Short mmCIF file of C-alpha atoms in Angstrom, two decimals:
data_model
loop_
_atom_site.label_atom_id
_atom_site.label_comp_id
_atom_site.label_asym_id
_atom_site.label_seq_id
_atom_site.Cartn_x
_atom_site.Cartn_y
_atom_site.Cartn_z
CA MET A 1 76.89 30.59 -54.84
CA ALA A 2 73.96 28.95 -56.90
CA MET A 3 70.65 30.34 -56.90
CA VAL A 4 67.97 27.79 -56.28
CA VAL A 5 64.92 27.59 -58.75
CA THR A 6 61.76 25.69 -58.29
CA SER A 7 60.30 24.59 -61.52
CA LYS A 8 56.66 25.70 -62.42
CA LYS A 9 55.86 23.11 -63.97
CA ALA A 10 52.44 21.48 -63.51
CA CYS A 11 53.71 18.13 -63.07
CA ALA A 12 56.55 15.82 -62.95
CA VAL A 13 57.86 14.43 -66.21
CA ASN A 14 60.14 12.04 -66.30
CA PRO A 15 60.77 12.61 -62.54
CA LEU A 16 64.33 12.41 -60.88
CA LYS A 17 63.03 12.17 -57.13
CA MET A 18 62.09 9.06 -54.90
CA SER A 19 59.35 9.85 -52.28
CA GLN A 20 59.77 10.35 -49.00
CA PRO A 21 57.98 6.72 -47.18
CA ILE A 22 60.78 5.07 -49.36
CA GLY A 23 63.81 7.13 -48.06
CA GLY A 24 62.73 6.45 -44.22
CA ALA A 25 61.77 2.60 -45.24
CA LEU A 26 65.53 1.93 -46.29
CA ALA A 27 66.60 4.20 -43.18
CA PHE A 28 65.26 1.07 -41.31
CA MET A 29 66.61 -1.33 -43.04
CA GLY A 30 69.89 -0.26 -41.68
CA LEU A 31 68.64 -1.59 -38.04
CA ARG A 32 69.93 -5.49 -37.15
CA GLY A 33 66.11 -8.21 -37.50
CA SER A 34 64.30 -4.82 -38.83
CA MET A 35 60.54 -4.99 -40.72
CA PRO A 36 59.92 -1.78 -42.52
CA LEU A 37 56.01 -1.40 -42.35
CA LEU A 38 54.61 1.04 -44.94
CA HIS A 39 51.22 2.71 -43.67
CA GLY A 40 49.37 2.97 -46.86
CA SER A 41 48.37 1.18 -49.44
CA GLN A 42 49.36 -1.86 -51.46
CA GLY A 43 50.34 -0.60 -54.48
CA CYS A 44 52.90 2.15 -52.31
CA THR A 45 54.83 -0.98 -50.91
CA SER A 46 55.27 -2.68 -54.15
CA PHE A 47 56.75 0.17 -55.92
CA GLY A 48 59.28 0.66 -53.54
CA LEU A 49 59.85 -3.30 -52.77
CA VAL A 50 60.45 -3.22 -57.33
CA LEU A 51 62.41 -0.35 -57.23
CA PHE A 52 64.92 -1.36 -53.88
CA VAL A 53 64.95 -5.42 -55.52
CA ARG A 54 66.29 -3.89 -58.29
CA HIS A 55 69.14 -1.59 -57.12
CA PHE A 56 70.34 -3.81 -54.74
CA LYS A 57 69.85 -6.90 -56.39
CA GLU A 58 68.93 -8.91 -53.15
CA ALA A 59 65.78 -9.86 -50.79
CA ILE A 60 64.16 -6.66 -49.14
CA PRO A 61 61.87 -6.61 -46.18
CA LEU A 62 59.18 -4.21 -46.72
CA GLN A 63 55.52 -5.03 -45.22
CA THR A 64 52.15 -2.93 -45.84
CA THR A 65 49.06 -1.72 -44.07
CA ALA A 66 47.29 -2.80 -46.93
CA MET A 67 45.00 0.02 -46.43
CA SER A 68 41.29 -0.13 -48.72
CA GLU A 69 39.33 2.63 -50.02
CA VAL A 70 37.06 2.07 -46.74
CA ALA A 71 39.77 1.60 -44.18
CA THR A 72 41.55 4.90 -45.13
CA VAL A 73 37.61 7.06 -44.94
CA LEU A 74 36.80 5.24 -41.59
CA GLY A 75 40.60 5.33 -40.02
CA GLY A 76 43.35 2.35 -40.00
CA TYR A 77 43.61 0.90 -36.59
CA GLU A 78 42.36 -2.45 -37.49
CA ASN A 79 45.26 -2.31 -39.99
CA VAL A 80 47.34 -1.49 -38.26
CA GLU A 81 47.31 -3.84 -35.14
CA GLN A 82 46.52 -6.28 -37.68
CA ALA A 83 50.05 -5.73 -39.56
CA VAL A 84 52.01 -5.45 -36.35
CA LEU A 85 50.54 -8.47 -35.28
CA ASN A 86 51.37 -10.57 -38.44
CA ILE A 87 54.52 -9.94 -38.53
CA HIS A 88 55.37 -10.23 -34.68
CA LYS A 89 54.03 -13.44 -35.30
CA ARG A 90 55.43 -14.68 -38.32
CA THR A 91 59.13 -12.95 -38.88
CA LYS A 92 59.86 -11.87 -34.95
CA PRO A 93 61.34 -8.76 -35.59
CA GLU A 94 63.77 -6.81 -33.03
CA ILE A 95 62.15 -4.13 -34.13
CA ILE A 96 58.76 -2.18 -36.40
CA GLY A 97 59.63 1.08 -38.33
CA ILE A 98 56.44 2.24 -39.64
CA CYS A 99 56.53 4.62 -42.50
CA SER A 100 53.12 6.67 -43.48
CA THR A 101 52.30 7.41 -46.93
CA GLY A 102 49.89 10.13 -48.19
CA VAL A 103 46.72 9.11 -48.37
CA THR A 104 46.95 8.19 -44.66
CA GLU A 105 48.52 11.40 -43.90
CA THR A 106 45.35 12.95 -45.89
CA LYS A 107 43.48 11.45 -43.97
CA GLY A 108 44.99 12.41 -40.56
CA ASP A 109 45.79 8.70 -38.88
CA ASP A 110 47.43 9.09 -35.35
CA VAL A 111 50.18 6.41 -35.93
CA GLU A 112 51.59 7.18 -32.51
CA GLY A 113 48.08 6.82 -30.56
CA TYR A 114 47.56 3.66 -32.47
CA ILE A 115 50.93 1.99 -31.56
CA ARG A 116 50.01 2.81 -27.77
CA LEU A 117 46.32 1.06 -27.82
CA ILE A 118 48.06 -1.48 -29.61
CA ARG A 119 50.53 -2.31 -26.97
CA GLN A 120 47.53 -1.95 -24.15
CA LYS A 121 45.75 -4.30 -25.75
CA ASN A 122 47.89 -7.14 -26.85
CA PRO A 123 50.31 -7.61 -24.75
CA GLU A 124 52.88 -10.00 -26.43
CA VAL A 125 54.27 -6.53 -28.34
CA ALA A 126 53.76 -4.24 -25.41
CA ASN A 127 58.11 -4.69 -25.39
CA LEU A 128 58.67 -4.63 -29.01
CA PRO A 129 59.97 -1.49 -29.99
CA MET A 130 58.37 0.51 -32.87
CA VAL A 131 58.97 3.42 -34.48
CA TYR A 132 56.92 6.05 -36.17
CA VAL A 133 57.58 8.66 -38.61
CA SER A 134 55.45 10.77 -40.61
CA THR A 135 56.46 11.07 -44.25
CA PRO A 136 54.17 12.18 -46.82
CA ASP A 137 54.79 10.87 -50.25
CA PHE A 138 52.91 14.56 -51.39
CA LYS A 139 55.76 16.60 -50.25
CA ASP A 140 59.86 16.27 -49.83
CA ALA A 141 61.81 13.83 -51.62
CA PHE A 142 63.74 10.49 -50.69
CA GLN A 143 66.51 12.83 -48.31
CA ASP A 144 64.33 13.76 -46.70
CA GLY A 145 62.51 10.75 -45.06
CA TRP A 146 65.67 9.73 -44.30
CA GLU A 147 66.51 12.58 -42.86
CA LYS A 148 63.29 12.52 -40.39
CA THR A 149 63.47 9.27 -39.74
CA VAL A 150 67.41 8.36 -38.51
CA ALA A 151 66.60 11.52 -36.29
CA ARG A 152 63.28 10.04 -34.86
CA MET A 153 65.05 6.64 -34.04
CA VAL A 154 67.85 8.80 -32.12
CA GLU A 155 64.77 10.19 -30.15
CA VAL A 156 62.96 7.28 -29.13
CA LEU A 157 66.07 4.20 -29.07
CA VAL A 158 68.56 6.38 -27.99
CA ASP A 159 68.88 5.90 -23.87
CA THR A 160 69.83 9.13 -21.86
CA PRO A 161 72.82 8.57 -19.50
CA LYS A 162 72.91 8.63 -16.11
CA ALA A 163 74.79 11.95 -15.21
CA GLU A 164 77.48 10.05 -13.84
CA ALA A 165 78.07 7.86 -16.40
CA ARG A 166 81.42 8.01 -18.29
CA ARG A 167 81.95 8.42 -22.03
CA ASP A 168 84.02 6.22 -24.01
CA PRO A 169 86.57 8.54 -25.77
CA SER A 170 87.25 5.54 -28.21
CA ARG A 171 83.42 5.01 -29.16
CA VAL A 172 82.09 7.23 -32.40
CA ASN A 173 78.70 8.01 -33.86
CA VAL A 174 79.08 7.95 -37.03
CA LEU A 175 74.95 9.35 -38.73
CA PRO A 176 75.31 8.76 -43.11
CA GLY A 177 73.47 10.31 -45.62
CA CYS A 178 71.42 9.03 -47.35
CA HIS A 179 73.34 9.48 -50.49
CA MET A 180 76.20 6.78 -48.96
CA THR A 181 75.93 3.47 -50.92
CA PRO A 182 76.74 0.45 -48.14
CA GLY A 183 80.09 0.35 -50.11
CA ASP A 184 80.75 4.05 -48.87
CA ILE A 185 79.88 3.42 -45.15
CA GLU A 186 82.65 0.51 -45.11
CA GLU A 187 85.40 2.53 -46.18
CA VAL A 188 84.26 4.67 -43.68
CA ARG A 189 84.48 1.99 -41.17
CA THR A 190 87.79 1.05 -42.34
CA VAL A 191 89.18 4.16 -41.50
CA LEU A 192 87.71 5.13 -38.50
CA GLU A 193 89.56 1.46 -37.46
CA ASP A 194 92.54 2.11 -38.26
CA PHE A 195 92.52 5.44 -36.17
CA GLY A 196 91.62 2.79 -33.07
CA LEU A 197 88.84 3.92 -32.45
CA GLU A 198 84.52 1.85 -32.47
CA PRO A 199 82.35 3.08 -34.82
CA SER A 200 78.64 2.69 -34.82
CA PHE A 201 76.57 3.28 -37.85
CA LEU A 202 73.45 4.63 -37.53
CA PRO A 203 71.47 2.93 -39.57
CA ASP A 204 74.28 0.49 -40.97
CA LEU A 205 73.73 -0.50 -44.49
CA GLY A 206 76.91 -1.59 -45.03
CA GLY A 207 76.04 -4.47 -42.62
CA SER A 208 72.82 -5.02 -43.38
CA LEU A 209 72.53 -4.69 -47.92
CA ASP A 210 76.35 -5.10 -48.93
CA GLY A 211 75.16 -8.37 -50.52
CA HIS A 212 76.63 -10.94 -48.23
CA ILE A 213 74.72 -14.21 -47.95
CA PRO A 214 73.21 -15.65 -44.37
CA ASP A 215 73.81 -18.96 -43.68
CA GLU A 216 70.15 -19.38 -43.15
CA PHE A 217 67.33 -17.36 -44.50
CA THR A 218 65.72 -14.81 -42.32
CA PRO A 219 62.70 -11.90 -43.45
CA THR A 220 63.56 -9.34 -41.74
CA THR A 221 66.91 -7.47 -42.28
CA ILE A 222 70.12 -9.66 -41.69
CA GLY A 223 73.24 -7.31 -40.52
CA GLY A 224 72.91 -3.35 -38.78
CA ILE A 225 73.16 -2.01 -36.36
CA GLY A 226 70.98 -3.75 -33.01
CA VAL A 227 68.88 -2.44 -31.14
CA GLU A 228 70.80 -2.58 -27.54
CA GLU A 229 73.55 -1.16 -29.35
CA VAL A 230 71.45 2.00 -30.71
CA ALA A 231 70.36 1.92 -27.73
CA THR A 232 74.13 3.26 -25.85
CA MET A 233 74.70 5.73 -28.41
CA GLY A 234 75.49 8.55 -26.32
CA GLN A 235 77.89 7.03 -24.05
CA ALA A 236 80.31 7.62 -26.84
CA GLY A 237 83.39 10.27 -27.20
CA TRP A 238 81.81 11.80 -30.46
CA THR A 239 79.37 11.83 -33.42
CA ILE A 240 79.95 12.53 -36.56
CA ALA A 241 77.46 13.07 -39.51
CA ILE A 242 77.86 12.41 -43.00
CA GLY A 243 75.73 15.17 -45.08
CA ALA A 244 74.08 18.66 -43.88
CA GLN A 245 70.86 16.02 -43.79
CA MET A 246 72.72 14.50 -40.48
CA ARG A 247 72.54 17.57 -38.42
CA ARG A 248 68.71 17.11 -37.36
CA ALA A 249 69.85 13.42 -35.99
CA ALA A 250 72.98 14.68 -34.37
CA GLU A 251 71.26 17.66 -32.95
CA ALA A 252 68.53 16.06 -31.28
CA LEU A 253 71.71 12.76 -30.54
CA GLU A 254 73.41 16.06 -28.93
CA ILE A 255 70.01 17.25 -26.82
CA LYS A 256 69.77 14.03 -26.20
CA THR A 257 72.71 12.62 -24.71
CA GLY A 258 74.92 15.62 -24.70
CA THR A 259 77.57 14.05 -27.57
CA PRO A 260 79.74 16.28 -28.94
CA PHE A 261 79.33 16.37 -32.78
CA LYS A 262 80.71 17.47 -35.91
CA VAL A 263 79.08 17.34 -39.30
CA PHE A 264 80.89 16.39 -42.93
CA GLU A 265 79.33 18.11 -45.51
CA ARG A 266 81.31 16.41 -48.06
CA LEU A 267 83.48 13.15 -48.46
CA CYS A 268 84.85 12.96 -51.62
CA GLY A 269 87.68 14.61 -52.63
CA LEU A 270 90.82 16.04 -51.37
CA ALA A 271 90.24 18.36 -48.81
CA PRO A 272 87.23 17.22 -47.29
CA ASN A 273 89.26 13.94 -46.91
CA ASP A 274 91.97 16.02 -45.61
CA GLU A 275 89.45 17.83 -42.92
CA PHE A 276 88.28 13.88 -41.87
CA ILE A 277 91.57 12.42 -41.38
CA MET A 278 93.02 15.36 -39.73
CA PHE A 279 89.74 15.57 -37.46
CA LEU A 280 90.26 11.75 -36.69
CA SER A 281 94.09 12.24 -35.63
CA THR A 282 93.10 14.68 -33.27
CA ILE A 283 89.82 12.96 -31.17
CA SER A 284 91.92 9.23 -31.55
CA GLY A 285 95.02 11.08 -30.20
CA ARG A 286 96.91 9.48 -33.18
CA PRO A 287 99.53 10.34 -35.89
CA VAL A 288 97.63 9.41 -39.30
CA PRO A 289 98.71 5.56 -40.81
CA LEU A 290 101.24 5.81 -43.37
CA LYS A 291 98.28 3.54 -45.24
CA TYR A 292 96.19 6.98 -45.59
CA ARG A 293 99.42 9.28 -46.91
CA ARG A 294 99.89 6.79 -49.56
CA GLN A 295 96.45 7.12 -50.31
CA ARG A 296 96.17 10.69 -50.61
CA GLY A 297 99.53 10.72 -53.13
CA GLN A 298 97.88 8.00 -55.26
CA LEU A 299 94.61 10.75 -55.03
CA VAL A 300 95.99 13.59 -56.03
CA ASP A 301 97.94 12.06 -58.85
CA ALA A 302 94.43 10.70 -59.65
CA MET A 303 93.17 13.92 -60.28
CA LEU A 304 96.73 14.97 -62.15
CA ASP A 305 95.70 12.76 -64.85
CA ALA A 306 92.17 13.08 -64.78
CA HIS A 307 91.90 16.97 -65.00
CA PHE A 308 93.45 16.46 -69.35
CA HIS A 309 90.06 14.65 -69.89
CA LEU A 310 87.50 16.19 -66.85
CA GLY A 311 89.20 20.11 -67.62
CA GLY A 312 86.84 22.03 -69.64
CA ARG A 313 84.28 19.62 -69.62
CA LYS A 314 79.83 20.98 -69.26
CA LEU A 315 78.77 18.74 -66.63
CA ALA A 316 74.84 17.93 -66.23
CA ILE A 317 74.41 16.42 -62.93
CA GLY A 318 70.58 15.34 -60.74
CA ALA A 319 71.07 13.64 -57.87
CA GLU A 320 69.36 13.97 -54.49
CA PRO A 321 71.02 17.50 -52.70
CA ASP A 322 73.98 16.23 -50.56
CA LEU A 323 74.73 13.90 -53.42
CA LEU A 324 74.20 16.33 -56.11
CA PHE A 325 76.96 19.10 -53.60
CA ASP A 326 79.62 16.04 -53.57
CA LEU A 327 79.52 14.83 -56.65
CA SER A 328 79.88 18.07 -58.55
CA SER A 329 82.41 19.78 -56.09
CA MET A 330 84.94 17.38 -56.36
CA LEU A 331 84.84 17.60 -60.75
CA HIS A 332 84.69 20.79 -60.34
CA GLU A 333 87.84 20.98 -58.62
CA ILE A 334 89.50 18.86 -61.31
CA GLY A 335 88.22 21.20 -63.70
CA ALA A 336 84.84 20.43 -65.03
CA LYS A 337 82.08 23.28 -65.54
CA VAL A 338 78.96 22.61 -63.27
CA THR A 339 76.77 23.69 -66.43
CA ALA A 340 72.95 22.50 -65.76
CA ALA A 341 72.26 21.18 -61.85
CA VAL A 342 68.91 19.43 -60.61
CA THR A 343 68.26 18.20 -57.55
CA THR A 344 64.55 17.05 -55.55
CA THR A 345 64.40 19.28 -52.82
CA GLN A 346 65.37 21.96 -50.14
CA SER A 347 69.23 22.35 -48.34
CA PRO A 348 71.41 24.54 -47.49
CA VAL A 349 74.00 23.05 -49.28
CA LEU A 350 71.97 24.16 -52.36
CA GLU A 351 73.48 27.64 -52.00
CA GLN A 352 77.50 26.74 -51.83
CA VAL A 353 76.95 24.40 -55.47
CA MET A 354 79.17 25.80 -57.51
CA ALA A 355 77.11 26.55 -60.37
CA GLU A 356 74.69 29.71 -61.71
CA GLU A 357 71.48 27.88 -60.58
CA VAL A 358 69.93 24.79 -59.02
CA LEU A 359 67.47 24.07 -59.96
CA ILE A 360 64.53 21.80 -57.91
CA GLY A 361 63.23 19.98 -61.16
CA ASP A 362 63.28 16.40 -62.78
CA LEU A 363 64.86 14.65 -65.52
CA GLU A 364 63.17 16.57 -68.67
CA ASP A 365 64.75 19.83 -67.24
CA LEU A 366 67.70 18.45 -67.22
CA GLU A 367 67.93 17.15 -70.27
CA THR A 368 66.28 20.62 -71.57
CA GLN A 369 69.09 21.95 -70.06
CA ALA A 370 71.77 19.67 -70.92
CA ARG A 371 70.60 20.27 -74.64
CA GLU A 372 70.67 24.43 -74.50
CA ARG A 373 73.89 24.78 -72.35
CA GLY A 374 76.22 22.42 -75.04
CA CYS A 375 76.67 19.76 -72.03
CA ASP A 376 78.96 16.98 -72.67
CA LEU A 377 78.88 15.21 -69.38
CA LEU A 378 75.89 13.68 -67.73
CA VAL A 379 75.66 12.29 -64.07
CA THR A 380 72.40 10.93 -62.90
CA HIS A 381 70.72 7.51 -61.45
CA SER A 382 69.69 4.43 -64.51
CA HIS A 383 66.02 6.63 -65.01
CA GLY A 384 68.86 9.26 -67.39
CA ARG A 385 69.97 6.37 -69.43
CA GLN A 386 67.78 7.16 -72.13
CA ALA A 387 68.08 11.27 -72.24
CA ALA A 388 72.48 10.63 -72.85
CA GLU A 389 71.40 8.34 -75.36
CA ARG A 390 69.41 11.63 -76.49
CA LEU A 391 72.03 13.82 -75.85
CA ALA A 392 75.06 11.21 -77.54
CA ILE A 393 77.13 12.27 -74.11
CA PRO A 394 79.01 9.86 -71.93
CA PHE A 395 76.65 8.88 -69.09
CA TYR A 396 78.19 8.40 -65.54
CA ARG A 397 75.65 6.49 -62.99
CA ALA A 398 74.92 7.31 -59.51
CA GLY A 399 72.69 7.50 -57.10
CA MET A 400 70.02 5.54 -56.39
CA PRO A 401 67.92 3.59 -58.23
CA MET A 402 70.73 1.64 -60.18
CA PHE A 403 69.22 -0.79 -62.30
CA ASP A 404 70.92 -1.49 -65.34
CA ARG A 405 74.14 -2.17 -63.87
CA LEU A 406 75.37 -5.21 -61.23
CA GLY A 407 77.88 -3.67 -57.49
CA ALA A 408 75.03 -0.01 -56.91
CA GLY A 409 76.15 -1.25 -53.32
CA HIS A 410 79.62 -1.78 -53.10
CA GLN A 411 80.09 1.52 -55.92
CA THR A 412 81.96 3.90 -53.47
CA ALA A 413 83.22 7.32 -54.09
CA MET A 414 84.51 8.11 -50.58
CA GLY A 415 87.56 8.49 -48.83
CA TYR A 416 90.57 8.82 -50.72
CA ARG A 417 90.26 5.65 -52.50
CA GLY A 418 86.77 6.09 -53.35
CA THR A 419 87.34 9.76 -54.73
CA ARG A 420 89.92 8.04 -56.87
CA ASP A 421 88.02 5.67 -57.86
CA THR A 422 85.32 7.53 -59.54
CA ILE A 423 87.59 9.87 -60.90
CA PHE A 424 88.81 6.88 -62.89
CA ALA A 425 85.72 5.68 -63.53
CA ILE A 426 84.50 8.92 -65.38
CA ALA A 427 87.37 9.63 -66.91
CA ASN A 428 87.45 6.68 -68.64
CA LEU A 429 83.39 7.27 -69.72
CA ILE A 430 84.87 10.22 -71.53
CA MET A 431 88.28 8.66 -72.68
CA ALA A 432 85.82 5.81 -74.06
CA ASP A 433 83.25 8.26 -75.44
CA HIS A 434 86.02 10.43 -77.32
CA GLU A 435 87.81 6.50 -78.92
CA ALA A 436 84.27 5.77 -80.27
CA ASN A 437 82.87 9.31 -81.40
CA HIS A 438 86.36 11.45 -82.27
CA GLU A 439 89.18 9.61 -82.52
CA PRO A 440 90.86 8.89 -86.43
CA THR A 441 90.85 5.54 -87.16
CA PRO A 442 91.64 3.41 -91.02
CA ASP A 443 88.31 3.71 -92.07
CA THR A 444 87.80 7.71 -91.33
CA TRP A 445 91.64 8.36 -92.55
CA ARG A 446 90.28 5.93 -95.92
CA GLY A 447 87.11 8.04 -96.67
CA ASP A 448 89.36 11.36 -96.10
CA ASP A 449 90.92 10.99 -98.99
CA ALA A 450 88.20 9.12 -101.09
CA GLY A 451 86.78 12.72 -100.17
CA HIS A 452 89.65 14.61 -101.07
CA ALA A 453 90.26 12.52 -104.53
CA SER A 454 86.54 12.96 -106.17
CA ALA A 455 87.24 16.41 -104.99
CA MET A 456 90.40 16.71 -107.00
CA HIS A 457 88.80 15.02 -110.37
#
């Protein structure tokens, strides 16, 4: 049981966390034909846009209400109305997702009231789906914004089924956490389909930000789950929530539709995937396909091979709570010691992390702890690269943003295959570091001989 400690510093020196509105905007990008809209100044949106473009290397739909100083003081109704009408006219979205920011939350804009007024005054948008989420960036973090947004989507977009409506046992809702990449979502989708199940992912970044090239340009999201499919999620036989952050949305869906749910806090590692596969076998009534028995064997073999390199390693990890819990637990199971753990926000899973303490802090805290405690493996997003250089230890990139490597959207850590590949990637980093810095070479032998010779003289 880890003790959760909050940093007492007056400011973040090298921030680890990203803001709530960005998490909310990314969740809206998992809907087809969506246009996320940040209610705030232009700078809030442009920074978020740059972050997503650098991470995914894709065109990102993200708009702003462009609040000025005067509009912020007097109220943002006109800005919201103008933004909604312009987006409707120019991009023809299927849905507009609105996230608040710190500047408009401080003023206290009643955006739900604004949306009702806009619908009354402008009949052309009277039936356009619009979802508003309160995501002030002066508190909480990226994961909280995603969690609130998906729960709000469920509350607004999912229809309550009629009393006599029958459930479809082959349909399964999947609520993926923000720590899942499009590659992770595709891996889970494949597993579900192999059991004869029909999954509906909310949000579905695997369909919208997986890097495919559309036939023609569209200013909104390409792919993702449609609003009409979201509306029918109450007809599914089960809801699967991946990550503790998705419990809130799963409970909201159960309250509204009566659909039972199961939360999988982890899907990286041997035991979590065994549990997941057996659950799918139970709800589908089908035996486990042979390919997964084979993949499980490959994972066990990978763990055996890698533990020679990972066993006893002192791990320093900085990530959002669910990603930190998932990755650090998997590495702990291979023999690594979680020596320094820093995260961004509170979560019930933090107490389960296999470390003495988890600090809610920044990358400076992580670097300091890693140096003081002699860590020899760093896991965090791309902003940790300078710390890894200063510490001179292997560095595995995980989480968002990952802007100095290609394929961030396809990096897969879930399922038997994803876990296997992650283990190999981290073990290979350690082997490469050992060869570069510790392996004897002809030059080092020659140096030793020269030293011995001079000593003898």
